[in-house]
Amino acid sequence: MTLLHVLTGPAWSAGLPTTPDNSFLHLCSPEQLDFVVARHFRQRAGLIVLHLDPTQLIDVRWEASEPDMAPFPHLYGPLDPGAVMQVETLR
Protein backbone atom coordinates (compact mmCIF):
# COMPACT_ATOMS: atom_id res chain seq x y z
CA MET A 1 0.00 0.00 0.00
CA THR A 2 1.20 3.48 -0.83
CA LEU A 3 0.92 6.21 1.78
CA LEU A 4 0.36 9.84 0.81
CA HIS A 5 1.39 13.22 2.18
CA VAL A 6 -0.42 16.33 0.90
CA LEU A 7 1.23 19.73 0.96
CA THR A 8 1.03 23.07 -0.82
CA GLY A 9 3.26 24.02 -3.72
CA PRO A 10 5.16 26.62 -1.66
CA ALA A 11 5.75 24.10 1.13
CA TRP A 12 7.12 21.61 -1.42
CA SER A 13 9.34 24.33 -2.93
CA ALA A 14 10.82 24.86 0.54
CA GLY A 15 12.08 21.27 0.52
CA LEU A 16 11.22 17.82 1.78
CA PRO A 17 8.86 18.05 4.77
CA THR A 18 10.39 17.36 8.16
CA THR A 19 8.86 16.02 11.34
CA PRO A 20 8.59 18.82 13.92
CA ASP A 21 10.08 18.09 17.34
CA ASN A 22 7.89 15.72 19.34
CA SER A 23 5.33 15.68 16.58
CA PHE A 24 4.51 13.89 13.33
CA LEU A 25 3.69 14.32 9.67
CA HIS A 26 0.11 13.70 8.66
CA LEU A 27 -0.21 10.98 6.06
CA CYS A 28 -3.21 9.30 4.50
CA SER A 29 -4.13 6.27 2.49
CA PRO A 30 -5.27 6.67 -1.12
CA GLU A 31 -8.83 6.03 0.08
CA GLN A 32 -8.57 8.94 2.54
CA LEU A 33 -7.13 11.46 0.06
CA ASP A 34 -10.40 13.09 -1.02
CA PHE A 35 -11.42 13.63 2.60
CA VAL A 36 -8.03 15.15 3.51
CA VAL A 37 -8.06 17.54 0.55
CA ALA A 38 -11.67 18.62 1.21
CA ARG A 39 -11.15 19.04 4.96
CA HIS A 40 -7.69 20.62 5.14
CA PHE A 41 -6.91 22.12 1.73
CA ARG A 42 -10.25 23.44 0.52
CA GLN A 43 -9.92 26.05 -2.23
CA ARG A 44 -6.13 25.74 -2.40
CA ALA A 45 -4.50 25.45 -5.79
CA GLY A 46 -1.23 23.80 -6.67
CA LEU A 47 -1.43 20.97 -4.15
CA ILE A 48 1.31 18.36 -4.19
CA VAL A 49 0.82 14.73 -3.21
CA LEU A 50 3.87 12.71 -2.27
CA HIS A 51 3.41 9.00 -2.89
CA LEU A 52 5.47 7.22 -0.24
CA ASP A 53 6.77 3.67 0.07
CA PRO A 54 5.80 2.65 3.62
CA THR A 55 8.64 0.12 3.77
CA GLN A 56 11.04 3.07 3.67
CA LEU A 57 9.37 4.93 6.55
CA ILE A 58 10.32 4.54 10.18
CA ASP A 59 7.66 4.67 12.90
CA VAL A 60 4.34 5.01 11.10
CA ARG A 61 1.43 4.80 13.55
CA TRP A 62 -2.21 4.36 12.53
CA GLU A 63 -4.25 6.51 14.89
CA ALA A 64 -7.90 7.45 15.16
CA SER A 65 -8.32 11.14 14.48
CA GLU A 66 -11.71 11.56 12.80
CA PRO A 67 -14.99 10.17 14.18
CA ASP A 68 -16.48 7.33 12.16
CA MET A 69 -13.40 7.01 9.94
CA ALA A 70 -10.63 4.48 9.69
CA PRO A 71 -7.41 5.44 11.51
CA PHE A 72 -4.98 7.73 9.70
CA PRO A 73 -1.25 7.06 9.37
CA HIS A 74 1.14 9.46 11.11
CA LEU A 75 4.89 9.48 10.53
CA TYR A 76 6.82 9.98 13.76
CA GLY A 77 10.23 9.36 12.21
CA PRO A 78 12.13 11.23 9.52
CA LEU A 79 10.86 11.30 5.96
CA ASP A 80 13.58 9.54 4.00
CA PRO A 81 13.90 11.04 0.49
CA GLY A 82 14.18 7.47 -0.82
CA ALA A 83 10.61 6.83 0.34
CA VAL A 84 9.20 9.29 -2.23
CA MET A 85 8.10 7.20 -5.20
CA GLN A 86 6.11 9.85 -7.04
CA VAL A 87 5.36 13.56 -6.82
CA GLU A 88 1.91 14.44 -8.16
CA THR A 89 0.35 17.86 -8.71
CA LEU A 90 -3.31 17.67 -7.75
CA ARG A 91 -4.72 20.98 -8.89
PDB file of C-alpha atoms in Angstrom:
ATOM      1  CA  MET A   1       0.000   0.000   0.000  1.00  0.00           C
ATOM      2  CA  THR A   2       1.201   3.482  -0.835  1.00  0.00           C
ATOM      3  CA  LEU A   3       0.916   6.210   1.783  1.00  0.00           C
ATOM      4  CA  LEU A   4       0.356   9.840   0.808  1.00  0.00           C
ATOM      5  CA  HIS A   5       1.389  13.219   2.182  1.00  0.00           C
ATOM      6  CA  VAL A   6      -0.419  16.331   0.903  1.00  0.00           C
ATOM      7  CA  LEU A   7       1.234  19.734   0.956  1.00  0.00           C
ATOM      8  CA  THR A   8       1.026  23.067  -0.822  1.00  0.00           C
ATOM      9  CA  GLY A   9       3.262  24.017  -3.719  1.00  0.00           C
ATOM     10  CA  PRO A  10       5.155  26.623  -1.660  1.00  0.00           C
ATOM     11  CA  ALA A  11       5.751  24.103   1.129  1.00  0.00           C
ATOM     12  CA  TRP A  12       7.117  21.610  -1.418  1.00  0.00           C
ATOM     13  CA  SER A  13       9.339  24.327  -2.929  1.00  0.00           C
ATOM     14  CA  ALA A  14      10.816  24.860   0.537  1.00  0.00           C
ATOM     15  CA  GLY A  15      12.080  21.269   0.521  1.00  0.00           C
ATOM     16  CA  LEU A  16      11.225  17.817   1.781  1.00  0.00           C
ATOM     17  CA  PRO A  17       8.861  18.046   4.771  1.00  0.00           C
ATOM     18  CA  THR A  18      10.387  17.360   8.163  1.00  0.00           C
ATOM     19  CA  THR A  19       8.865  16.016  11.344  1.00  0.00           C
ATOM     20  CA  PRO A  20       8.592  18.817  13.918  1.00  0.00           C
ATOM     21  CA  ASP A  21      10.083  18.091  17.343  1.00  0.00           C
ATOM     22  CA  ASN A  22       7.887  15.717  19.337  1.00  0.00           C
ATOM     23  CA  SER A  23       5.326  15.684  16.579  1.00  0.00           C
ATOM     24  CA  PHE A  24       4.512  13.889  13.334  1.00  0.00           C
ATOM     25  CA  LEU A  25       3.691  14.323   9.671  1.00  0.00           C
ATOM     26  CA  HIS A  26       0.106  13.703   8.659  1.00  0.00           C
ATOM     27  CA  LEU A  27      -0.213  10.978   6.058  1.00  0.00           C
ATOM     28  CA  CYS A  28      -3.212   9.304   4.503  1.00  0.00           C
ATOM     29  CA  SER A  29      -4.128   6.271   2.486  1.00  0.00           C
ATOM     30  CA  PRO A  30      -5.273   6.674  -1.125  1.00  0.00           C
ATOM     31  CA  GLU A  31      -8.833   6.031   0.079  1.00  0.00           C
ATOM     32  CA  GLN A  32      -8.573   8.944   2.536  1.00  0.00           C
ATOM     33  CA  LEU A  33      -7.127  11.462   0.061  1.00  0.00           C
ATOM     34  CA  ASP A  34     -10.403  13.090  -1.024  1.00  0.00           C
ATOM     35  CA  PHE A  35     -11.415  13.626   2.596  1.00  0.00           C
ATOM     36  CA  VAL A  36      -8.025  15.148   3.507  1.00  0.00           C
ATOM     37  CA  VAL A  37      -8.064  17.542   0.554  1.00  0.00           C
ATOM     38  CA  ALA A  38     -11.668  18.616   1.211  1.00  0.00           C
ATOM     39  CA  ARG A  39     -11.145  19.036   4.960  1.00  0.00           C
ATOM     40  CA  HIS A  40      -7.687  20.616   5.142  1.00  0.00           C
ATOM     41  CA  PHE A  41      -6.912  22.116   1.727  1.00  0.00           C
ATOM     42  CA  ARG A  42     -10.253  23.442   0.516  1.00  0.00           C
ATOM     43  CA  GLN A  43      -9.918  26.050  -2.233  1.00  0.00           C
ATOM     44  CA  ARG A  44      -6.130  25.738  -2.401  1.00  0.00           C
ATOM     45  CA  ALA A  45      -4.497  25.454  -5.788  1.00  0.00           C
ATOM     46  CA  GLY A  46      -1.227  23.795  -6.672  1.00  0.00           C
ATOM     47  CA  LEU A  47      -1.430  20.973  -4.153  1.00  0.00           C
ATOM     48  CA  ILE A  48       1.308  18.360  -4.190  1.00  0.00           C
ATOM     49  CA  VAL A  49       0.820  14.733  -3.210  1.00  0.00           C
ATOM     50  CA  LEU A  50       3.873  12.710  -2.273  1.00  0.00           C
ATOM     51  CA  HIS A  51       3.413   8.995  -2.888  1.00  0.00           C
ATOM     52  CA  LEU A  52       5.465   7.216  -0.240  1.00  0.00           C
ATOM     53  CA  ASP A  53       6.768   3.674   0.075  1.00  0.00           C
ATOM     54  CA  PRO A  54       5.801   2.650   3.619  1.00  0.00           C
ATOM     55  CA  THR A  55       8.640   0.116   3.769  1.00  0.00           C
ATOM     56  CA  GLN A  56      11.040   3.071   3.665  1.00  0.00           C
ATOM     57  CA  LEU A  57       9.368   4.934   6.550  1.00  0.00           C
ATOM     58  CA  ILE A  58      10.315   4.543  10.182  1.00  0.00           C
ATOM     59  CA  ASP A  59       7.662   4.674  12.905  1.00  0.00           C
ATOM     60  CA  VAL A  60       4.338   5.012  11.102  1.00  0.00           C
ATOM     61  CA  ARG A  61       1.430   4.798  13.546  1.00  0.00           C
ATOM     62  CA  TRP A  62      -2.215   4.360  12.532  1.00  0.00           C
ATOM     63  CA  GLU A  63      -4.250   6.514  14.894  1.00  0.00           C
ATOM     64  CA  ALA A  64      -7.899   7.449  15.155  1.00  0.00           C
ATOM     65  CA  SER A  65      -8.321  11.138  14.476  1.00  0.00           C
ATOM     66  CA  GLU A  66     -11.707  11.564  12.805  1.00  0.00           C
ATOM     67  CA  PRO A  67     -14.987  10.173  14.180  1.00  0.00           C
ATOM     68  CA  ASP A  68     -16.481   7.331  12.161  1.00  0.00           C
ATOM     69  CA  MET A  69     -13.404   7.014   9.939  1.00  0.00           C
ATOM     70  CA  ALA A  70     -10.628   4.482   9.689  1.00  0.00           C
ATOM     71  CA  PRO A  71      -7.407   5.436  11.506  1.00  0.00           C
ATOM     72  CA  PHE A  72      -4.976   7.730   9.705  1.00  0.00           C
ATOM     73  CA  PRO A  73      -1.250   7.060   9.370  1.00  0.00           C
ATOM     74  CA  HIS A  74       1.137   9.462  11.110  1.00  0.00           C
ATOM     75  CA  LEU A  75       4.892   9.478  10.528  1.00  0.00           C
ATOM     76  CA  TYR A  76       6.818   9.980  13.763  1.00  0.00           C
ATOM     77  CA  GLY A  77      10.227   9.356  12.209  1.00  0.00           C
ATOM     78  CA  PRO A  78      12.131  11.226   9.522  1.00  0.00           C
ATOM     79  CA  LEU A  79      10.858  11.301   5.963  1.00  0.00           C
ATOM     80  CA  ASP A  80      13.584   9.538   3.997  1.00  0.00           C
ATOM     81  CA  PRO A  81      13.905  11.039   0.488  1.00  0.00           C
ATOM     82  CA  GLY A  82      14.182   7.474  -0.824  1.00  0.00           C
ATOM     83  CA  ALA A  83      10.606   6.833   0.341  1.00  0.00           C
ATOM     84  CA  VAL A  84       9.197   9.290  -2.235  1.00  0.00           C
ATOM     85  CA  MET A  85       8.099   7.197  -5.198  1.00  0.00           C
ATOM     86  CA  GLN A  86       6.111   9.853  -7.042  1.00  0.00           C
ATOM     87  CA  VAL A  87       5.362  13.564  -6.820  1.00  0.00           C
ATOM     88  CA  GLU A  88       1.915  14.435  -8.161  1.00  0.00           C
ATOM     89  CA  THR A  89       0.348  17.858  -8.711  1.00  0.00           C
ATOM     90  CA  LEU A  90      -3.310  17.671  -7.749  1.00  0.00           C
ATOM     91  CA  ARG A  91      -4.722  20.980  -8.887  1.00  0.00           C
TER      92      ARG A  91
END
